[in-house]
mmCIF file of C-alpha atoms and ligand atoms in Angstrom:
data_model
loop_
_atom_site.group_PDB
_atom_site.id
_atom_site.type_symbol
_atom_site.label_atom_id
_atom_site.label_comp_id
_atom_site.label_asym_id
_atom_site.label_seq_id
_atom_site.Cartn_x
_atom_site.Cartn_y
_atom_site.Cartn_z
ATOM 1 C CA UNK P 157 0.606 6.024 -29.690
ATOM 2 C CA UNK P 158 0.928 3.071 -27.290
ATOM 3 C CA UNK P 159 -1.479 3.683 -24.437
ATOM 4 C CA UNK P 160 -4.498 4.934 -26.394
ATOM 5 C CA UNK P 161 -6.132 1.471 -26.097
ATOM 6 C CA UNK P 162 -6.039 1.743 -22.271
ATOM 7 C CA UNK P 163 -8.933 4.208 -22.561
ATOM 8 C CA UNK P 164 -11.354 1.567 -23.842
ATOM 9 C CA UNK P 165 -12.073 0.997 -20.174
ATOM 10 C CA UNK P 166 -14.651 1.864 -17.551
ATOM 11 C CA UNK P 167 -15.465 5.572 -17.437
ATOM 12 C CA UNK P 168 -15.955 5.237 -13.672
ATOM 13 C CA UNK P 169 -12.361 4.037 -13.180
ATOM 14 C CA UNK P 170 -11.133 6.890 -15.410
ATOM 15 C CA UNK P 171 -13.114 9.448 -13.395
ATOM 16 C CA UNK P 172 -11.575 8.176 -10.143
ATOM 17 C CA UNK P 173 -8.083 8.268 -11.687
ATOM 18 C CA UNK P 174 -6.982 11.310 -13.749
ATOM 19 C CA UNK P 175 -10.624 12.265 -14.375
ATOM 20 C CA UNK P 176 -10.644 13.687 -10.853
ATOM 21 C CA UNK P 177 -8.761 16.716 -12.172
ATOM 22 C CA UNK P 178 -10.905 17.028 -15.304
ATOM 23 C CA UNK P 179 -13.480 19.694 -14.437
ATOM 24 C CA UNK P 180 -10.938 22.088 -12.927
ATOM 25 C CA UNK P 181 -8.561 21.530 -15.812
ATOM 26 C CA UNK P 182 -11.385 22.156 -18.304
ATOM 27 C CA UNK P 183 -12.233 25.485 -16.658
ATOM 28 C CA UNK P 184 -8.550 26.476 -16.765
ATOM 29 C CA UNK P 185 -8.165 25.439 -20.434
ATOM 30 C CA UNK P 186 -11.323 27.318 -21.460
ATOM 31 C CA UNK P 187 -10.024 30.464 -19.726
ATOM 32 C CA UNK P 188 -6.546 30.063 -21.273
ATOM 33 C CA UNK P 189 -8.022 29.508 -24.741
ATOM 34 C CA UNK P 190 -10.364 32.519 -24.357
ATOM 35 C CA UNK P 191 -13.551 30.667 -25.308
ATOM 36 C CA UNK P 192 -16.423 33.157 -25.365
ATOM 37 C CA UNK P 193 -20.216 32.859 -25.072
ATOM 38 C CA UNK P 194 -21.847 32.460 -28.481
ATOM 39 C CA UNK P 195 -19.073 30.249 -29.865
ATOM 40 C CA UNK P 196 -19.748 26.779 -31.283
ATOM 41 C CA UNK P 197 -17.139 24.410 -29.847
ATOM 42 C CA UNK P 198 -15.721 20.929 -30.477
ATOM 43 C CA UNK P 199 -14.046 18.750 -27.813
ATOM 44 C CA UNK P 200 -11.567 16.361 -29.490
ATOM 45 C CA UNK P 201 -10.799 13.178 -27.497
ATOM 46 C CA UNK P 202 -13.637 13.987 -25.109
ATOM 47 C CA UNK P 203 -13.305 10.826 -22.967
ATOM 48 C CA UNK P 204 -16.203 10.570 -20.489
ATOM 49 C CA UNK P 205 -16.828 14.292 -20.961
ATOM 50 C CA UNK P 206 -14.925 16.465 -18.453
ATOM 51 C CA UNK P 207 -14.268 19.291 -20.922
ATOM 52 C CA UNK P 208 -17.488 18.667 -22.873
ATOM 53 C CA UNK P 209 -19.562 19.205 -19.702
ATOM 54 C CA UNK P 210 -17.919 22.520 -18.834
ATOM 55 C CA UNK P 211 -18.182 23.716 -22.460
ATOM 56 C CA UNK P 212 -21.885 22.758 -22.451
ATOM 57 C CA UNK P 213 -22.488 24.683 -19.209
ATOM 58 C CA UNK P 214 -20.832 27.792 -20.671
ATOM 59 C CA UNK P 215 -22.066 27.666 -24.285
ATOM 60 C CA UNK P 216 -25.211 25.512 -24.138
ATOM 61 C CA UNK P 217 -25.393 21.830 -25.103
ATOM 62 C CA UNK P 218 -26.633 22.607 -28.626
ATOM 63 C CA UNK P 219 -23.466 24.613 -29.337
ATOM 64 C CA UNK P 220 -21.064 21.814 -28.393
ATOM 65 C CA UNK P 221 -19.937 18.666 -30.260
ATOM 66 C CA UNK P 222 -17.502 16.017 -29.034
ATOM 67 C CA UNK P 223 -15.461 13.192 -30.587
ATOM 68 C CA UNK P 224 -13.539 10.211 -29.199
ATOM 69 C CA UNK P 225 -12.422 6.926 -30.808
ATOM 70 C CA UNK P 226 -13.340 4.963 -27.642
ATOM 71 C CA UNK P 227 -16.956 3.663 -27.799
ATOM 72 C CA UNK P 228 -17.378 3.293 -24.014
ATOM 73 C CA UNK P 229 -16.025 6.791 -23.364
ATOM 74 C CA UNK P 230 -18.170 8.351 -26.118
ATOM 75 C CA UNK P 231 -21.221 6.602 -24.627
ATOM 76 C CA UNK P 232 -20.340 7.856 -21.115
ATOM 77 C CA UNK P 233 -20.009 11.382 -22.526
ATOM 78 C CA UNK P 234 -23.450 11.120 -24.223
ATOM 79 C CA UNK P 235 -24.991 10.018 -20.928
ATOM 80 C CA UNK P 236 -23.328 12.882 -19.054
ATOM 81 C CA UNK P 237 -24.333 15.612 -21.522
ATOM 82 C CA UNK P 238 -27.278 14.224 -23.526
ATOM 83 C CA UNK P 239 -27.829 17.360 -25.619
ATOM 84 C CA UNK P 240 -24.297 17.278 -27.082
ATOM 85 C CA UNK P 241 -23.613 15.488 -30.388
ATOM 86 C CA UNK P 242 -20.903 12.922 -29.549
ATOM 87 C CA UNK P 243 -19.285 11.005 -32.417
ATOM 88 C CA UNK P 244 -16.936 8.029 -32.335
ATOM 89 C CA UNK P 245 -13.953 9.300 -34.308
ATOM 90 C CA UNK P 246 -10.227 10.003 -33.900
ATOM 91 C CA UNK P 247 -8.727 13.481 -34.183
ATOM 92 C CA UNK P 248 -7.012 12.409 -37.407
ATOM 93 C CA UNK P 249 -10.372 11.981 -39.224
ATOM 94 C CA UNK P 250 -12.971 14.327 -37.748
ATOM 95 C CA UNK P 251 -16.401 13.864 -39.414
ATOM 96 C CA UNK P 252 -17.170 17.603 -39.508
ATOM 97 C CA UNK P 253 -17.202 20.185 -42.304
ATOM 98 C CA UNK P 254 -14.411 22.733 -42.808
ATOM 99 C CA UNK P 255 -14.760 25.837 -40.579
ATOM 100 C CA UNK P 256 -17.650 24.317 -38.559
ATOM 101 C CA UNK P 257 -16.486 25.569 -35.122
ATOM 102 C CA UNK P 258 -15.368 28.816 -33.507
ATOM 103 C CA UNK P 259 -13.327 26.906 -30.928
ATOM 104 C CA UNK P 260 -11.739 23.447 -31.171
ATOM 105 C CA UNK P 261 -10.228 22.138 -27.958
ATOM 106 C CA UNK P 262 -8.545 18.976 -26.783
ATOM 107 C CA UNK P 263 -7.730 18.062 -23.190
ATOM 108 C CA UNK P 264 -4.999 15.483 -22.384
ATOM 109 C CA UNK P 265 -5.195 13.868 -25.839
ATOM 110 C CA UNK P 266 -2.478 15.134 -28.235
ATOM 111 C CA UNK P 267 0.141 12.758 -26.765
ATOM 112 C CA UNK P 268 -2.184 9.773 -27.367
ATOM 113 C CA UNK P 269 -2.943 10.596 -31.011
ATOM 114 C CA UNK P 270 -1.653 8.074 -33.542
ATOM 115 C CA UNK P 271 -0.554 10.975 -35.792
ATOM 116 C CA UNK P 272 -0.521 14.237 -33.794
ATOM 117 C CA UNK P 273 0.511 16.375 -36.798
ATOM 118 C CA UNK P 274 -2.528 15.117 -38.744
ATOM 119 C CA UNK P 275 -4.774 15.408 -35.672
ATOM 120 C CA UNK P 276 -3.907 19.063 -35.080
ATOM 121 C CA UNK P 277 -4.246 19.843 -38.823
ATOM 122 C CA UNK P 278 -7.753 18.337 -38.646
ATOM 123 C CA UNK P 279 -8.542 20.465 -35.576
ATOM 124 C CA UNK P 280 -7.469 23.541 -37.570
ATOM 125 C CA UNK P 281 -9.479 22.455 -40.657
ATOM 126 C CA UNK P 282 -12.775 22.251 -38.761
ATOM 127 C CA UNK P 283 -12.181 25.672 -37.131
ATOM 128 C CA UNK P 284 -13.452 28.839 -38.830
ATOM 129 C CA UNK P 285 -10.964 31.526 -39.922
ATOM 130 C CA UNK P 286 -10.091 33.569 -36.841
ATOM 131 C CA UNK P 287 -11.369 30.799 -34.543
ATOM 132 C CA UNK P 288 -9.247 29.231 -31.836
ATOM 133 C CA UNK P 289 -7.552 25.850 -31.504
ATOM 134 C CA UNK P 290 -6.274 24.916 -28.044
ATOM 135 C CA UNK P 291 -5.068 21.901 -26.067
ATOM 136 C CA UNK P 292 -3.315 20.816 -22.919
ATOM 137 C CA UNK P 293 -1.196 17.804 -21.929
ATOM 138 C CA UNK P 294 0.074 16.712 -18.524
ATOM 139 C CA UNK P 295 3.579 17.647 -17.420
ATOM 140 C CA UNK P 296 4.286 13.924 -16.951
ATOM 141 C CA UNK P 297 8.024 14.386 -16.457
ATOM 142 C CA UNK P 298 7.607 17.100 -13.838
ATOM 143 C CA UNK P 299 4.686 18.360 -11.834
ATOM 144 C CA UNK P 300 1.804 16.016 -12.541
ATOM 145 C CA UNK P 301 2.308 14.604 -9.045
ATOM 146 C CA UNK P 302 -0.092 11.628 -9.262
ATOM 147 C CA UNK P 303 1.600 10.155 -12.355
ATOM 148 C CA UNK P 304 5.170 11.266 -11.667
ATOM 149 C CA UNK P 305 5.100 9.557 -8.249
ATOM 150 C CA UNK P 306 3.452 6.487 -9.820
ATOM 151 C CA UNK P 307 6.215 5.965 -12.393
ATOM 152 C CA UNK P 308 8.970 6.732 -9.873
ATOM 153 C CA UNK P 309 7.503 4.024 -7.602
ATOM 154 C CA UNK P 310 7.076 1.658 -10.573
ATOM 155 C CA UNK P 311 10.793 1.970 -11.337
ATOM 156 C CA UNK P 312 11.549 0.709 -7.814
ATOM 157 C CA UNK P 313 9.430 -2.413 -8.434
ATOM 158 C CA UNK P 314 10.328 -3.280 -12.042
ATOM 159 C CA UNK P 315 13.010 -0.905 -13.311
ATOM 160 C CA UNK P 316 13.161 -2.006 -16.944
ATOM 161 C CA UNK P 317 9.466 -2.327 -17.721
ATOM 162 C CA UNK P 318 8.655 0.871 -15.852
ATOM 163 C CA UNK P 319 11.347 2.791 -17.750
ATOM 164 C CA UNK P 320 9.813 1.579 -21.030
ATOM 165 C CA UNK P 321 6.291 2.656 -20.001
ATOM 166 C CA UNK P 322 6.987 5.861 -17.998
ATOM 167 C CA UNK P 323 4.865 8.532 -19.694
ATOM 168 C CA UNK P 324 7.339 11.207 -18.559
ATOM 169 C CA UNK P 325 10.065 9.468 -20.571
ATOM 170 C CA UNK P 326 8.228 8.144 -23.629
ATOM 171 C CA UNK P 327 5.458 10.670 -24.413
ATOM 172 C CA UNK P 328 6.174 13.313 -27.032
ATOM 173 C CA UNK P 329 4.571 16.769 -26.948
ATOM 174 C CA UNK P 330 4.788 16.906 -23.140
ATOM 175 C CA UNK P 331 7.973 18.938 -22.726
ATOM 176 C CA UNK P 332 7.823 22.679 -22.200
ATOM 177 C CA UNK P 333 7.327 24.396 -25.558
ATOM 178 C CA UNK P 334 6.944 21.244 -27.723
ATOM 179 C CA UNK P 335 3.218 21.796 -28.175
ATOM 180 C CA UNK P 336 3.759 25.326 -29.481
ATOM 181 C CA UNK P 337 6.005 23.926 -32.226
ATOM 182 C CA UNK P 338 3.298 21.426 -33.197
ATOM 183 C CA UNK P 339 0.729 24.229 -33.347
ATOM 184 C CA UNK P 340 2.916 26.410 -35.588
ATOM 185 C CA UNK P 341 3.649 23.466 -37.892
ATOM 186 C CA UNK P 342 -0.116 22.953 -38.287
ATOM 187 C CA UNK P 343 -0.338 26.520 -39.649
ATOM 188 C CA UNK P 344 -1.867 28.113 -36.547
ATOM 189 C CA UNK P 345 -1.084 31.769 -35.807
ATOM 190 C CA UNK P 346 -0.522 33.911 -32.706
ATOM 191 C CA UNK P 347 0.445 30.768 -30.800
ATOM 192 C CA UNK P 348 0.504 31.127 -26.991
ATOM 193 C CA UNK P 349 1.925 28.621 -24.515
ATOM 194 C CA UNK P 350 1.357 28.435 -20.756
ATOM 195 C CA UNK P 351 0.808 26.253 -17.705
ATOM 196 C CA UNK P 352 -2.395 25.190 -15.944
ATOM 197 C CA UNK P 353 -2.168 24.028 -12.324
ATOM 198 C CA UNK P 354 -5.086 22.146 -10.751
ATOM 199 C CA UNK P 355 -5.748 20.175 -7.540
ATOM 200 C CA UNK P 356 -7.684 17.071 -6.533
ATOM 201 C CA UNK P 357 -8.663 15.749 -3.122
ATOM 202 C CA UNK P 358 -8.458 12.114 -1.912
ATOM 203 C CA UNK P 359 -10.154 10.543 1.131
ATOM 204 C CA UNK P 360 -7.011 8.446 1.708
ATOM 205 C CA UNK P 361 -4.375 6.524 -0.285
ATOM 206 C CA UNK P 362 -6.800 3.635 -1.035
ATOM 207 C CA UNK P 363 -9.124 6.154 -2.698
ATOM 208 C CA UNK P 364 -6.259 7.131 -5.024
ATOM 209 C CA UNK P 365 -5.115 3.519 -5.614
ATOM 210 C CA UNK P 366 -8.526 1.890 -6.223
ATOM 211 C CA UNK P 367 -8.957 2.588 -9.994
ATOM 212 C CA UNK P 368 -5.438 1.439 -10.966
ATOM 213 C CA UNK P 369 -5.785 -2.387 -10.782
ATOM 214 C CA UNK P 370 -8.653 -2.105 -13.334
ATOM 215 C CA UNK P 371 -6.058 -1.267 -16.003
ATOM 216 C CA UNK P 372 -7.305 2.216 -16.902
ATOM 217 C CA UNK P 373 -4.770 4.559 -18.570
ATOM 218 C CA UNK P 374 -1.102 3.559 -19.121
ATOM 219 C CA UNK P 375 -0.447 3.687 -15.340
ATOM 220 C CA UNK P 376 -3.375 1.347 -14.636
ATOM 221 C CA UNK P 377 -2.312 -0.996 -17.456
ATOM 222 C CA UNK P 378 1.155 -1.261 -15.894
ATOM 223 C CA UNK P 379 -0.356 -1.905 -12.440
ATOM 224 C CA UNK P 380 -2.694 -4.589 -13.818
ATOM 225 C CA UNK P 381 0.185 -6.377 -15.594
ATOM 226 C CA UNK P 382 2.086 -7.054 -12.331
ATOM 227 C CA UNK P 383 1.807 -10.260 -10.309
ATOM 228 C CA UNK P 384 0.289 -9.921 -6.846
ATOM 229 C CA UNK P 385 3.583 -9.542 -4.937
ATOM 230 C CA UNK P 386 4.862 -6.833 -7.254
ATOM 231 C CA UNK P 387 1.503 -5.057 -7.210
ATOM 232 C CA UNK P 388 1.663 -4.958 -3.408
ATOM 233 C CA UNK P 389 5.234 -3.658 -3.619
ATOM 234 C CA UNK P 390 4.084 -0.956 -6.051
ATOM 235 C CA UNK P 391 1.198 -0.001 -3.749
ATOM 236 C CA UNK P 392 3.609 0.464 -0.823
ATOM 237 C CA UNK P 393 6.350 2.232 -2.813
ATOM 238 C CA UNK P 394 3.772 4.600 -4.362
ATOM 239 C CA UNK P 395 2.269 5.489 -1.021
ATOM 240 C CA UNK P 396 5.706 6.101 0.460
ATOM 241 C CA UNK P 397 6.751 8.217 -2.550
ATOM 242 C CA UNK P 398 3.669 10.406 -2.107
ATOM 243 C CA UNK P 399 4.355 10.626 1.634
ATOM 244 C CA UNK P 400 0.660 10.305 2.541
ATOM 245 C CA UNK P 401 -0.850 8.680 5.621
ATOM 246 C CA UNK P 402 -4.298 7.291 6.496
ATOM 247 C CA UNK P 403 -6.204 10.577 6.221
ATOM 248 C CA UNK P 404 -7.327 12.881 3.410
ATOM 249 C CA UNK P 405 -4.843 14.780 1.253
ATOM 250 C CA UNK P 406 -4.662 16.866 -1.918
ATOM 251 C CA UNK P 407 -2.319 16.668 -4.900
ATOM 252 C CA UNK P 408 -1.522 19.317 -7.489
ATOM 253 C CA UNK P 409 -1.077 18.608 -11.175
ATOM 254 C CA UNK P 410 0.452 20.781 -13.867
ATOM 255 C CA UNK P 411 -0.519 20.686 -17.539
ATOM 256 C CA UNK P 412 1.073 22.562 -20.411
ATOM 257 C CA UNK P 413 -1.394 24.491 -22.564
ATOM 258 C CA UNK P 414 -1.260 25.866 -26.096
ATOM 259 C CA UNK P 415 -3.642 28.043 -28.114
ATOM 260 C CA UNK P 416 -3.526 29.446 -31.627
ATOM 261 C CA UNK P 417 -5.708 31.145 -34.233
ATOM 262 C CA UNK P 418 -6.860 29.332 -37.383
ATOM 263 C CA UNK P 419 -6.593 30.488 -41.038
ATOM 264 C CA UNK P 420 -5.867 34.156 -40.666
HETATM 265 C C1 SAM K 563 -6.410 11.067 -20.912
HETATM 266 S S1 SAM K 563 -7.893 10.794 -21.790
HETATM 267 C C2 SAM K 563 -8.579 12.450 -21.835
HETATM 268 C C3 SAM K 563 -10.094 12.445 -21.917
HETATM 269 C C4 SAM K 563 -10.767 13.805 -21.713
HETATM 270 N N1 SAM K 563 -10.380 14.739 -22.740
HETATM 271 C C5 SAM K 563 -10.488 14.350 -20.337
HETATM 272 O O1 SAM K 563 -9.957 15.456 -20.229
HETATM 273 O O2 SAM K 563 -10.816 13.665 -19.361
HETATM 274 C C6 SAM K 563 -7.324 10.561 -23.445
HETATM 275 C C7 SAM K 563 -8.447 10.403 -24.440
HETATM 276 O O3 SAM K 563 -7.907 10.447 -25.768
HETATM 277 C C8 SAM K 563 -8.658 9.560 -26.550
HETATM 278 N N2 SAM K 563 -7.876 9.266 -27.763
HETATM 279 C C9 SAM K 563 -6.942 8.309 -27.969
HETATM 280 N N3 SAM K 563 -6.483 8.376 -29.229
HETATM 281 C C10 SAM K 563 -7.120 9.420 -29.824
HETATM 282 C C11 SAM K 563 -7.089 9.988 -31.127
HETATM 283 N N4 SAM K 563 -6.287 9.514 -32.075
HETATM 284 N N5 SAM K 563 -7.912 11.028 -31.384
HETATM 285 C C12 SAM K 563 -8.723 11.521 -30.417
HETATM 286 N N6 SAM K 563 -8.800 11.026 -29.172
HETATM 287 C C13 SAM K 563 -8.001 9.978 -28.883
HETATM 288 C C14 SAM K 563 -8.887 8.376 -25.629
HETATM 289 O O4 SAM K 563 -9.923 7.525 -26.095
HETATM 290 C C15 SAM K 563 -9.219 9.090 -24.327
HETATM 291 O O5 SAM K 563 -10.591 9.374 -24.208
#
């Protein structure tokens, strides 16, 4: 999927961008998936470790493993939760035995997988019979405010290039219900679909803007690719689209979630 390479970036920039929602989203996904104490869990596409950290708090570091194809993100995750085994690997080729986990989760990753059908089949393979497989993706086209407003502002500045990069337009598996279809096709049972709504706080608009020129995530990569005049125009259009002033504010973000049971 175009965009996956934009995560070979600084974990700090990621944490100040969408990572700001990560811990709350992880808690919501864990509750939706019905992860229980005593389970051994795998975080697929762990990034710098938002979901891994919350899983480790709930289940203990020794009961959690994590995987991500990005070296810098895997390293940041290891530093954040040193007792967790973190491997550099994509979802499509997980280096774990069949039925190794009671819960296999993935947060904000399915839409970046090169081959999502293969990735979800791998998630099911490493999950024990009766175990759970769950994921969430942003509602890019709708109520993920930070990114929706970004791409709407980007279209004002460079209509054609923004239309070709807008995650709400080009990402698969991010429409209501699409994930459930993917889960059923991977052979998962008792598939449930739902929404997770989380919030993040910002000191001011500059706090929100600051990670983007580094090129992190598809939105940051688009921002970085602009010349200075267009980047300034994007900055101003984005701020106006969000309708925020000098002071602190909060944004909400919606993700779609899916969960199913493996090998019944
Ligand atoms: C939006 S980030 C989400 C990171 C983390 N799960 C979180 O919630 O903050 C997307 C992650 O997917 C990873 N990724 C990209 N392609 C992948 C693949 N084929 N399999 C697994 N992870 C992948 C990226 O390296 C990146 O860490």
